[in-house]
Amino acid sequence: MTDSFEVHARDGAARVGELRLSSPITTPALVDDVLEDAGSLWSADREVPPGDESALTVLPHRAFPGGTAEEVQDSFAVGYPDVDYPSVAVVSSEHVEDHGTDAYALSNVQSVLGHGAALVEAVVEVREAIPTDTALLFSGVATPRNVALLAYAGVDLFDETAAIVKGTEGRYLTTDDAYFLEDLDELPCSCPACQGPRESFTREDCAEHNVNALAAELAIVRRRIRDGRLRDYVEGQVRHDQWLTAAMRELDSQWEYLERRTPILRDALISAATEDTLRRVEIQRFADRVTTRYRNRFENPLVLVPCSAAKPYSESQSHRQFHDAVQWRAHLVSMTSPIGVVPQELETTYPAQHYDTVVTGRWSEDEKSFVSEVLRRYLERNEYADVIAHVPDEGYRDIVERVEDRLEIDVTYTVPEGGHPTDETSLANLSESLSGELKYSKREREHNTVRAIADYLLGDGAGDDLFGDIRTTSRYPKIQVRDTADTQLATMVPQYGTLSFTLAGARRWLESDAPVKRVEIDGFVPHGSVLAPGVVDADEEIRVGDEVIVDGPRAFAVGRAEMFGREMAESTRGVACEIRHVEEK
C-alpha cells in the first residue's frame, strides 16, 4: 500500500495517476526531475537517506540482471526499510516481493526489451506481486515509439535516459521511427528544439527534441487513458515495430491480468480498425458471456440477420424492415465483426452498441473464423426448432454454412444468391418462412430481456433466480422491473444495457442463488461514494462498472464499482464504488 500514489483513471492495465509529492506529478510521466537514487549496495554500504516529500527516493538496492540464479537473488536480497517519504524499491521480475514502497523499479528491464513475450511476462509478474496502488518504474528504455505500449501494459513511470542517449548518438526519435541525423533533409517536428535551421541542428538539440517527443507522446497516452481509448491508439502505434505488435498480442493472451482490470462498460466507442480488435478483452468477454451465460427463453425460430451501422440495431432502417417482416414471430440474433453474435435482448449491452468498424463488404479469414466459432458455441448451447439465415452472400453466408456443416443442422436461407436482405423478395421470403408461427408478447420480450441481461452481468441462471416472477413497466429500453407487490427492483440502463438495482432488488439478489458481488465496509454510513480506505474486503470477481452490494455494520447499500475487487481491498486512496441507494442499520 502507498501514501504517495493514487490512481484517478483506468483503461485496462493503464492508469492515469498522481504521484503525490510536494509538487504532484500526473502519470504516466517522466520523473527524472524528482528521482533521487540512494545508490547500489553492490559497490558500497549505504545509509538510508533522509528523503523528503519533494522527491521519489530509490532506496539503497542491489539490482539483478535477467537470468540471475534464484539462489543468488535470495542470498543477496535487500531488506527495504519502512520510511515516511515517497520511496522506490528495485526488484527483478524473477524475484519480486512487496516491500511496502510507493513504487517499484524493474532491474531486468533491459533484458526483456525487444522481446514481446519476455516483456509482458515481466510486467505481469511484477504487477501481480505488488499492491495495485503502487507505481511501476521502467528506467532507461522509454522512447516515443514504445512508451504507449509500455503504459498500456501497466507501466507508470519513465525517465529520459534512452531518449537522451539516442540523441547524443545522432538518432532522431519520432513515434514511428528512429532516424540518423545525416539522413534528415528537414526536421519533421515543430518542438522548440527543432525551430532553427536544419544545418545548425546539433546532437544536443537532437537529445532535447527526443525528450520533447517522449513527453508529448506521454501527454497523448494520458488523454487516451482518460477517454478510455488507449487500446485504439496502441493498435496503430505498435505497427511501427514488430516486437511491439508481438508484445500487444502477448498481452492479449494474459486474459486474467487484463480482464480483471478492464471495465465491463464505458462511454468510449471501440474503434475496430484492425484484426487485433478481435482479441480485445471487451470483445472476447462479450463472446464468452454470450456463449456461456446467455440462454434463449423464446420458443420461436431463430432468425440470423446482419448487423447495422446504426446502434442499437433495432433503431436502424434495415432492422426495422426485418422486424416488420418477422412481426415478433422469431428470435433475432445479429451477426457482426468484431462482436460475434448479439441476441436481440443484449443489443444495448456494452460493447454491442459501442463499436464502430471498417465496412468494406469483405470479411477476412480471421473475422470469419471468430464469428463462426462464436455462432457454433451459441447454437450448441441454445437449441432452436428452426434456424433461418436472413443474410447476404458477403461473408455472412459462408460463416453460417460452416456452422451448418459442423453441427449438422438444417438452415433455411431467405436471401437469394446475389440479393440483399432488405430487397422486397428477401423480406417476402423471410415473412413466408415464419408463416404459422405465433407471435410472442411485449411482456415476454421485456421479461426475457431483463433475465438475459442479469445472466450476462451476474452469471448463468441469475435471470431466473432473480427475476422469475416480475412485472415490467415503462418503455423499452428504459424498463423498470418490479415484483408482484409492485416494489421496484431494478431499472434497465439503456446507455450500457445493464441493470441498476434498488435496495429491494439488492436484498433479493443477496437472498437468491445468483453470484453476489459484495463490498464489505467499515462501521460508517456511506453517502455518495465509498473510498478505498473504508473497504474491509471485496469480492475478487468485481470489475469496474459492476453492480455491487455494499454491506457493513452500520449500512446496507447498492452502487457501482469504480475499482476491481482486489484493487478495492488493497488501495489506500481513491473511490472504490459510487453509492446509489443506502440504508442505515
XYZ file of C-alpha atoms in Angstrom:
585
model
C 0.000 0.000 0.000
C 1.107 3.553 -0.638
C 0.589 7.041 0.697
C 2.142 8.735 -2.321
C 0.446 7.302 -5.405
C -3.233 7.448 -6.313
C -4.985 6.201 -9.439
C -7.544 8.589 -10.933
C -8.462 6.955 -14.259
C -8.120 3.457 -15.692
C -8.103 1.920 -19.129
C -7.351 -1.758 -18.730
C -3.940 -2.090 -17.098
C -3.057 1.522 -17.972
C -3.730 4.195 -15.382
C -3.663 7.946 -15.017
C -2.390 8.533 -11.515
C -0.998 11.155 -9.214
C 2.480 10.872 -7.746
C 1.783 12.793 -4.558
C 4.974 14.751 -3.990
C 5.149 18.329 -2.718
C 4.696 19.220 -6.412
C 2.367 16.433 -7.675
C 3.036 14.702 -10.996
C 0.346 13.226 -13.232
C 1.335 9.807 -14.529
C 2.276 8.085 -16.828
C 5.136 10.560 -16.758
C 8.843 11.269 -16.879
C 10.237 11.530 -13.355
C 13.900 12.467 -13.887
C 13.500 15.789 -12.092
C 12.175 14.173 -8.911
C 14.018 10.844 -8.866
C 16.768 10.570 -6.222
C 18.875 7.396 -6.298
C 20.442 6.397 -2.950
C 22.783 4.061 -4.831
C 23.712 0.433 -5.290
C 24.785 -1.788 -2.412
C 26.962 -3.791 -4.813
C 29.643 -1.118 -4.770
C 29.430 0.045 -1.151
C 27.389 0.016 2.038
C 24.956 2.898 2.018
C 22.945 4.705 4.634
C 19.233 5.096 4.230
C 18.847 8.701 3.035
C 16.740 11.191 4.986
C 14.450 11.774 1.975
C 11.591 14.263 1.786
C 8.237 14.883 0.116
C 9.776 16.713 -2.843
C 11.446 13.629 -4.344
C 10.854 9.988 -5.159
C 13.784 8.242 -3.484
C 15.191 4.968 -4.788
C 16.293 3.207 -1.598
C 19.729 1.515 -1.373
C 19.422 -1.597 -3.514
C 21.008 -4.474 -5.378
C 19.878 -4.791 -8.978
C 19.848 -8.234 -10.588
C 20.072 -8.566 -14.366
C 17.871 -11.017 -16.224
C 18.825 -14.655 -15.790
C 20.392 -14.268 -12.324
C 20.025 -17.536 -10.439
C 17.250 -17.552 -7.843
C 19.595 -18.677 -5.084
C 21.861 -15.710 -5.819
C 18.923 -13.325 -5.637
C 17.843 -14.936 -2.362
C 21.338 -14.691 -0.882
C 21.789 -11.008 -1.755
C 18.198 -9.852 -1.276
C 17.782 -6.413 0.278
C 15.548 -5.690 3.219
C 13.985 -2.329 2.428
C 13.343 -0.079 5.448
C 9.974 1.453 6.262
C 10.417 5.137 5.518
C 7.999 8.042 5.832
C 8.695 9.644 2.452
C 7.949 8.626 -1.176
C 10.205 5.663 -1.966
C 11.129 3.118 -4.625
C 12.292 -0.488 -4.251
C 14.319 -2.142 -7.025
C 13.041 -5.616 -7.924
C 13.635 -8.262 -10.571
C 10.619 -9.778 -12.299
C 12.181 -13.150 -11.465
C 12.262 -12.358 -7.747
C 9.657 -9.804 -6.726
C 8.114 -9.137 -3.328
C 6.002 -6.417 -1.765
C 8.348 -4.111 0.163
C 5.794 -1.519 1.212
C 7.192 1.215 -1.028
C 5.262 3.630 -3.223
C 6.893 2.494 -6.476
C 8.929 -0.389 -7.872
C 11.731 -0.175 -10.414
C 12.362 -3.207 -12.639
C 16.059 -4.144 -12.581
C 15.981 -6.537 -15.548
C 14.071 -4.286 -17.920
C 16.942 -4.092 -20.427
C 16.980 -7.876 -20.849
C 13.265 -8.056 -21.726
C 13.072 -5.015 -24.007
C 12.700 -6.014 -27.644
C 11.124 -9.384 -26.792
C 7.336 -9.254 -26.700
C 6.701 -12.341 -24.588
C 9.529 -11.596 -22.142
C 8.362 -8.009 -21.646
C 4.767 -8.983 -20.987
C 5.756 -11.792 -18.626
C 7.958 -9.388 -16.667
C 5.282 -6.699 -16.351
C 2.595 -9.168 -15.343
C 4.839 -10.892 -12.780
C 5.659 -7.600 -11.095
C 2.205 -6.039 -11.257
C 0.545 -9.146 -9.833
C 3.063 -9.299 -6.953
C 2.971 -5.651 -5.856
C -0.054 -3.771 -4.472
C -2.393 -2.354 -7.086
C -2.000 1.212 -5.803
C 1.757 1.367 -6.313
C 3.586 2.697 -9.366
C 5.854 0.717 -11.719
C 9.044 2.392 -12.981
C 10.919 1.456 -16.155
C 14.266 3.205 -16.387
C 16.448 3.617 -19.466
C 14.053 2.257 -22.104
C 11.262 4.710 -22.944
C 11.082 6.175 -26.461
C 8.267 7.939 -28.305
C 7.688 4.736 -30.262
C 7.354 2.254 -27.369
C 6.002 4.251 -24.435
C 2.310 3.892 -25.384
C 2.609 0.095 -25.352
C 4.541 0.169 -22.059
C 1.845 2.317 -20.454
C -0.861 0.049 -21.894
C 0.857 -2.914 -20.220
C 0.783 -1.158 -16.849
C 3.978 0.903 -16.508
C 3.511 4.284 -14.808
C 6.904 5.989 -14.542
C 9.724 6.540 -17.038
C 12.929 8.503 -17.412
C 14.597 10.402 -20.264
C 17.743 8.243 -20.391
C 17.109 6.358 -23.642
C 15.859 9.474 -25.425
C 18.936 11.478 -24.407
C 21.425 8.708 -25.194
C 19.974 8.157 -28.642
C 20.007 11.885 -29.281
C 23.689 12.231 -28.402
C 24.331 9.310 -30.753
C 22.621 11.262 -33.541
C 19.355 9.298 -33.568
C 16.297 11.477 -34.113
C 13.246 9.824 -32.492
C 9.641 10.013 -33.607
C 6.599 7.929 -32.749
C 7.172 5.745 -35.792
C 10.949 5.501 -36.283
C 14.475 6.490 -35.270
C 16.364 8.412 -37.970
C 20.071 9.131 -38.328
C 20.529 12.879 -38.339
C 22.566 12.769 -41.537
C 19.589 11.186 -43.326
C 17.197 14.033 -42.493
C 16.870 16.831 -45.026
C 14.346 18.549 -42.804
C 13.118 18.127 -39.242
C 9.629 16.557 -39.059
C 8.766 18.287 -35.772
C 7.848 21.739 -34.513
C 9.024 21.413 -30.906
C 11.280 24.232 -29.544
C 14.444 22.221 -30.237
C 13.525 21.920 -33.927
C 12.772 25.587 -34.618
C 16.187 26.545 -36.004
C 17.701 25.791 -39.425
C 18.432 22.149 -40.210
C 22.149 22.832 -40.789
C 22.585 24.188 -37.253
C 20.727 21.339 -35.550
C 23.201 19.600 -33.208
C 23.200 16.312 -31.334
C 22.419 18.251 -28.161
C 19.383 19.670 -29.961
C 18.533 16.126 -31.033
C 18.570 14.930 -27.429
C 16.320 17.828 -26.445
C 13.927 17.017 -29.292
C 13.821 13.336 -28.274
C 12.810 14.284 -24.739
C 10.174 16.685 -26.067
C 8.769 13.969 -28.358
C 8.667 11.495 -25.473
C 6.880 13.974 -23.207
C 4.380 14.786 -25.973
C 3.648 11.100 -26.535
C 3.007 10.619 -22.819
C 0.524 13.504 -22.910
C -1.335 11.711 -25.729
C -1.285 8.489 -23.718
C -2.752 10.213 -20.645
C -5.512 11.746 -22.745
C -6.292 8.393 -24.331
C -6.490 6.684 -20.936
C -8.900 9.335 -19.650
C -11.035 8.840 -22.758
C -10.949 5.037 -22.441
C -9.391 4.756 -25.914
C -5.753 3.866 -25.369
C -6.156 0.440 -26.998
C -7.376 2.025 -30.247
C -4.235 4.157 -30.308
C -1.909 1.303 -29.367
C -3.238 -0.933 -32.162
C -1.954 1.635 -34.666
C 1.174 2.620 -32.792
C 2.619 -0.898 -32.389
C 2.573 -1.381 -36.155
C 5.789 0.632 -36.309
C 7.811 -2.131 -34.642
C 7.185 -5.855 -34.912
C 8.274 -6.622 -31.360
C 5.718 -4.097 -30.087
C 2.996 -5.834 -32.108
C 4.130 -9.134 -30.625
C 4.042 -7.622 -27.130
C 0.467 -6.367 -27.586
C -0.658 -9.787 -28.772
C 1.153 -11.487 -25.897
C -0.605 -9.126 -23.535
C -3.944 -10.091 -25.076
C -3.170 -13.697 -24.146
C -2.786 -12.682 -20.483
C -6.539 -12.965 -20.011
C -6.711 -12.924 -16.217
C -4.363 -9.958 -15.892
C -6.150 -7.768 -18.427
C -9.732 -8.912 -17.893
C -9.901 -8.057 -14.207
C -8.570 -4.569 -14.994
C -10.893 -3.878 -17.931
C -14.258 -2.196 -17.207
C -17.423 -4.061 -18.130
C -18.830 -0.818 -19.538
C -17.616 2.590 -20.660
C -18.704 5.575 -22.725
C -15.956 5.332 -25.344
C -16.600 3.644 -28.673
C -14.403 0.724 -29.681
C -12.770 1.516 -32.999
C -12.492 -1.807 -34.809
C -9.844 -0.722 -37.297
C -7.548 -3.772 -37.231
C -7.988 -7.501 -36.805
C -6.249 -7.225 -33.423
C -9.566 -5.792 -32.200
C -10.903 -9.352 -32.206
C -8.501 -10.143 -29.350
C -9.539 -7.224 -27.146
C -10.800 -8.133 -23.686
C -14.138 -6.392 -24.237
C -14.777 -8.416 -27.406
C -13.639 -11.756 -26.007
C -15.566 -11.221 -22.763
C -18.797 -10.449 -24.614
C -18.402 -13.552 -26.787
C -17.607 -15.688 -23.751
C -20.586 -14.483 -21.732
C -22.990 -14.829 -24.651
C -21.901 -18.437 -25.188
C -21.650 -19.497 -21.516
C -24.202 -17.351 -19.645
C -26.904 -16.282 -22.071
C -29.825 -18.672 -22.526
C -32.572 -18.242 -25.112
C -36.017 -18.302 -23.483
C -38.179 -17.964 -26.603
C -39.948 -20.928 -28.209
C -39.862 -19.304 -31.650
C -37.471 -19.991 -34.552
C -34.088 -18.305 -34.732
C -33.505 -15.694 -37.431
C -29.891 -14.707 -38.048
C -29.524 -11.223 -39.500
C -26.582 -8.971 -40.423
C -25.598 -6.123 -38.141
C -26.159 -2.472 -38.982
C -24.090 0.686 -38.817
C -26.683 2.320 -36.567
C -26.703 1.236 -32.922
C -28.652 -0.226 -31.266
C -29.506 -2.390 -34.240
C -33.271 -2.202 -33.749
C -33.189 1.539 -34.470
C -31.569 1.070 -37.881
C -33.593 1.218 -41.081
C -32.608 -2.308 -42.114
C -33.539 -3.884 -38.790
C -36.873 -2.069 -38.765
C -37.579 -3.769 -42.080
C -36.553 -7.118 -40.596
C -38.891 -6.562 -37.646
C -41.742 -5.619 -39.988
C -41.283 -8.953 -41.747
C -40.764 -11.016 -38.590
C -43.575 -9.436 -36.558
C -42.299 -10.924 -33.258
C -42.653 -14.461 -34.645
C -38.936 -15.252 -34.277
C -35.952 -14.582 -32.108
C -33.498 -12.230 -33.841
C -29.747 -12.658 -33.395
C -27.357 -10.308 -35.216
C -24.044 -11.441 -36.668
C -21.201 -8.956 -36.679
C -17.473 -8.474 -36.637
C -15.837 -7.861 -34.228
C -18.540 -8.706 -31.657
C -19.627 -12.162 -32.843
C -23.339 -12.787 -32.304
C -25.738 -10.487 -30.461
C -29.136 -11.777 -29.240
C -31.788 -9.084 -29.519
C -32.080 -8.836 -25.711
C -28.415 -7.771 -25.462
C -28.328 -5.267 -28.330
C -27.716 -2.358 -25.928
C -25.300 -4.217 -23.644
C -21.711 -2.975 -23.813
C -19.987 -3.292 -26.259
C -22.789 -4.338 -28.646
C -23.850 -0.727 -29.271
C -20.463 0.824 -28.554
C -18.283 -0.080 -31.529
C -17.538 1.234 -34.969
C -15.962 -0.963 -37.612
C -14.431 -0.615 -41.053
C -17.022 -1.635 -43.667
C -15.586 -3.000 -46.904
C -18.149 -5.667 -47.761
C -15.430 -8.302 -47.453
C -14.667 -10.464 -44.443
C -11.142 -11.542 -43.571
C -10.476 -15.166 -42.690
C -9.787 -14.155 -39.064
C -13.191 -12.489 -38.863
C -14.947 -15.475 -40.396
C -13.195 -17.896 -38.059
C -14.010 -15.835 -34.979
C -17.688 -15.224 -35.752
C -18.294 -18.804 -36.913
C -16.765 -20.141 -33.702
C -18.953 -17.878 -31.577
C -22.041 -18.852 -33.589
C -21.176 -22.543 -33.238
C -20.850 -22.255 -29.466
C -24.068 -20.243 -29.284
C -26.061 -22.851 -31.217
C -24.598 -25.712 -29.213
C -25.876 -24.050 -26.040
C -29.234 -22.869 -27.403
C -31.479 -25.265 -29.307
C -33.996 -23.970 -31.851
C -36.647 -25.911 -33.721
C -35.798 -23.939 -36.861
C -32.829 -21.819 -37.891
C -33.336 -19.173 -40.582
C -30.413 -17.205 -42.018
C -31.516 -13.896 -43.477
C -28.021 -12.879 -44.524
C -26.249 -11.730 -47.707
C -23.558 -13.663 -49.557
C -20.629 -11.476 -48.462
C -19.029 -13.426 -45.639
C -22.216 -13.963 -43.654
C -23.467 -16.953 -45.624
C -20.034 -18.579 -45.597
C -19.991 -18.305 -41.796
C -23.451 -19.821 -41.411
C -22.656 -22.644 -43.825
C -19.513 -23.521 -41.884
C -21.541 -23.860 -38.680
C -24.350 -25.677 -40.504
C -21.880 -28.310 -41.684
C -20.077 -28.513 -38.345
C -23.242 -29.037 -36.285
C -25.106 -30.991 -38.982
C -28.198 -28.812 -38.770
C -30.597 -27.591 -41.463
C -30.661 -23.864 -42.133
C -33.216 -22.043 -44.270
C -31.721 -19.220 -46.361
C -34.125 -16.428 -47.278
C -31.881 -14.066 -49.250
C -31.480 -15.179 -52.901
C -27.968 -15.505 -54.299
C -26.695 -12.044 -55.142
C -29.628 -10.458 -53.306
C -29.752 -8.097 -50.341
C -31.570 -8.703 -47.013
C -33.710 -5.569 -47.483
C -34.798 -6.445 -51.045
C -38.528 -6.914 -51.428
C -38.054 -10.559 -52.445
C -35.776 -11.309 -49.498
C -38.167 -9.743 -46.983
C -41.096 -11.618 -48.520
C -39.140 -14.879 -48.206
C -38.377 -14.099 -44.556
C -42.010 -13.396 -43.759
C -43.137 -16.537 -45.602
C -40.608 -18.705 -43.725
C -42.364 -17.750 -40.480
C -45.871 -18.489 -41.730
C -47.917 -20.132 -38.987
C -45.595 -19.103 -36.158
C -47.213 -17.442 -33.156
C -46.131 -14.003 -32.011
C -44.594 -13.569 -28.603
C -45.898 -10.748 -26.465
C -44.314 -7.474 -25.442
C -44.423 -8.734 -21.861
C -42.466 -11.879 -22.788
C -39.912 -9.844 -24.719
C -39.333 -7.399 -21.866
C -39.157 -10.095 -19.173
C -36.716 -12.139 -21.221
C -34.602 -9.047 -21.853
C -34.288 -8.379 -18.117
C -33.394 -12.011 -17.430
C -30.869 -12.143 -20.271
C -29.091 -9.034 -19.006
C -28.989 -10.482 -15.490
C -27.458 -13.699 -16.864
C -24.883 -11.686 -18.780
C -23.925 -9.488 -15.816
C -24.091 -11.933 -12.925
C -23.818 -15.479 -14.252
C -25.646 -18.391 -15.840
C -29.117 -18.777 -14.322
C -29.092 -15.429 -12.499
C -32.001 -14.142 -14.584
C -34.365 -16.886 -13.461
C -33.104 -16.807 -9.867
C -33.626 -13.054 -9.531
C -36.433 -12.258 -11.951
C -38.505 -15.408 -12.327
C -41.680 -13.673 -11.163
C -41.730 -9.990 -12.095
C -43.664 -7.144 -13.667
C -42.184 -4.628 -16.086
C -43.251 -1.031 -16.532
C -42.109 1.955 -18.604
C -40.982 1.578 -22.202
C -38.047 -0.323 -23.688
C -35.167 0.320 -23.351
C -35.850 2.093 -20.006
C -37.597 -0.902 -18.497
C -38.426 -0.805 -14.786
C -38.502 -4.169 -13.031
C -40.990 -4.716 -10.195
C -42.051 -7.644 -8.056
C -45.651 -8.847 -7.788
C -46.250 -6.402 -4.909
C -45.206 -3.548 -7.240
C -41.922 -2.861 -5.415
C -39.270 -1.638 -7.826
C -36.275 -3.977 -8.004
C -34.175 -2.571 -10.837
C -34.104 -0.332 -13.878
C -32.570 -1.079 -17.250
C -29.907 1.484 -18.186
C -30.122 1.877 -21.985
C -26.781 3.673 -22.271
C -24.914 0.494 -21.309
C -27.576 -2.229 -21.461
C -27.113 -3.031 -17.789
C -29.338 -3.184 -14.701
C -29.388 -0.663 -11.863
C -30.671 -2.210 -8.625
C -32.737 -0.628 -5.875
C -32.242 -1.597 -2.224
C -35.157 -4.025 -2.532
C -33.528 -5.522 -5.618
C -30.190 -5.766 -3.802
C -31.794 -7.664 -0.923
C -33.497 -10.004 -3.386
C -30.105 -10.503 -5.083
C -28.480 -11.254 -1.736
C -31.134 -13.861 -0.907
C -31.020 -15.523 -4.339
C -28.691 -18.187 -5.708
C -27.193 -15.713 -8.181
C -23.495 -14.909 -7.592
C -23.282 -11.812 -5.381
C -20.673 -9.091 -5.860
C -20.211 -7.763 -2.343
C -18.097 -4.972 -0.878
C -17.623 -5.192 2.878
C -17.099 -1.802 4.538
C -16.178 -0.462 7.952
C -18.596 0.936 10.500
C -19.843 4.045 8.684
C -22.784 5.100 6.528
C -21.601 5.993 3.003
C -23.108 8.924 1.164
C -22.239 9.421 -2.494
C -19.235 7.133 -2.598
C -17.130 4.630 -0.665
C -13.435 5.456 -0.521
C -10.935 2.611 -0.688
C -9.673 3.060 2.920
C -13.189 2.234 4.118
C -13.262 -1.127 2.332
C -12.606 -4.139 4.559
C -12.866 -6.728 1.783
C -14.257 -7.083 -1.718
C -15.214 -9.955 -3.982
C -12.341 -10.692 -6.390
C -14.837 -11.094 -9.244
C -15.833 -7.411 -9.106
C -14.936 -5.410 -12.218
C -15.116 -1.675 -12.823
C -18.714 -0.896 -13.763
C -20.213 -3.881 -11.956
C -23.310 -3.531 -9.827
C -22.237 -4.206 -6.215
C -23.844 -4.724 -2.825
C -22.139 -2.685 -0.107
C -22.565 -4.062 3.395
C -21.185 -3.031 6.766
C -22.017 -2.890 10.482
C -23.929 0.358 10.069
C -25.158 0.406 6.495
C -26.560 -1.600 3.587
C -26.201 -0.045 0.143
C -26.088 -0.711 -3.573
C -23.951 1.012 -6.175
C -21.465 0.671 -8.995
C -17.802 -0.369 -8.752
C -15.091 2.156 -9.642
C -12.242 -0.285 -8.929
C -11.858 -4.011 -9.491
C -12.184 -6.204 -6.404
C -8.538 -6.697 -5.471
C -7.843 -3.008 -6.014
C -10.651 -2.055 -3.610
C -9.217 -4.288 -0.898
C -5.608 -3.124 -1.333
C -5.853 0.585 -2.084
C -5.409 3.333 0.477
C -6.731 6.110 -1.751
C -9.412 6.663 -4.362
C -13.114 5.932 -4.872
C -13.902 2.231 -4.620
C -17.571 2.487 -5.593
C -20.293 5.032 -6.137
C -23.377 4.605 -3.972
C -26.858 4.863 -5.454
C -29.064 3.885 -2.508
C -28.140 3.411 1.155
C -29.994 2.420 4.284
C -28.666 2.872 7.805
C -28.890 -0.209 10.008
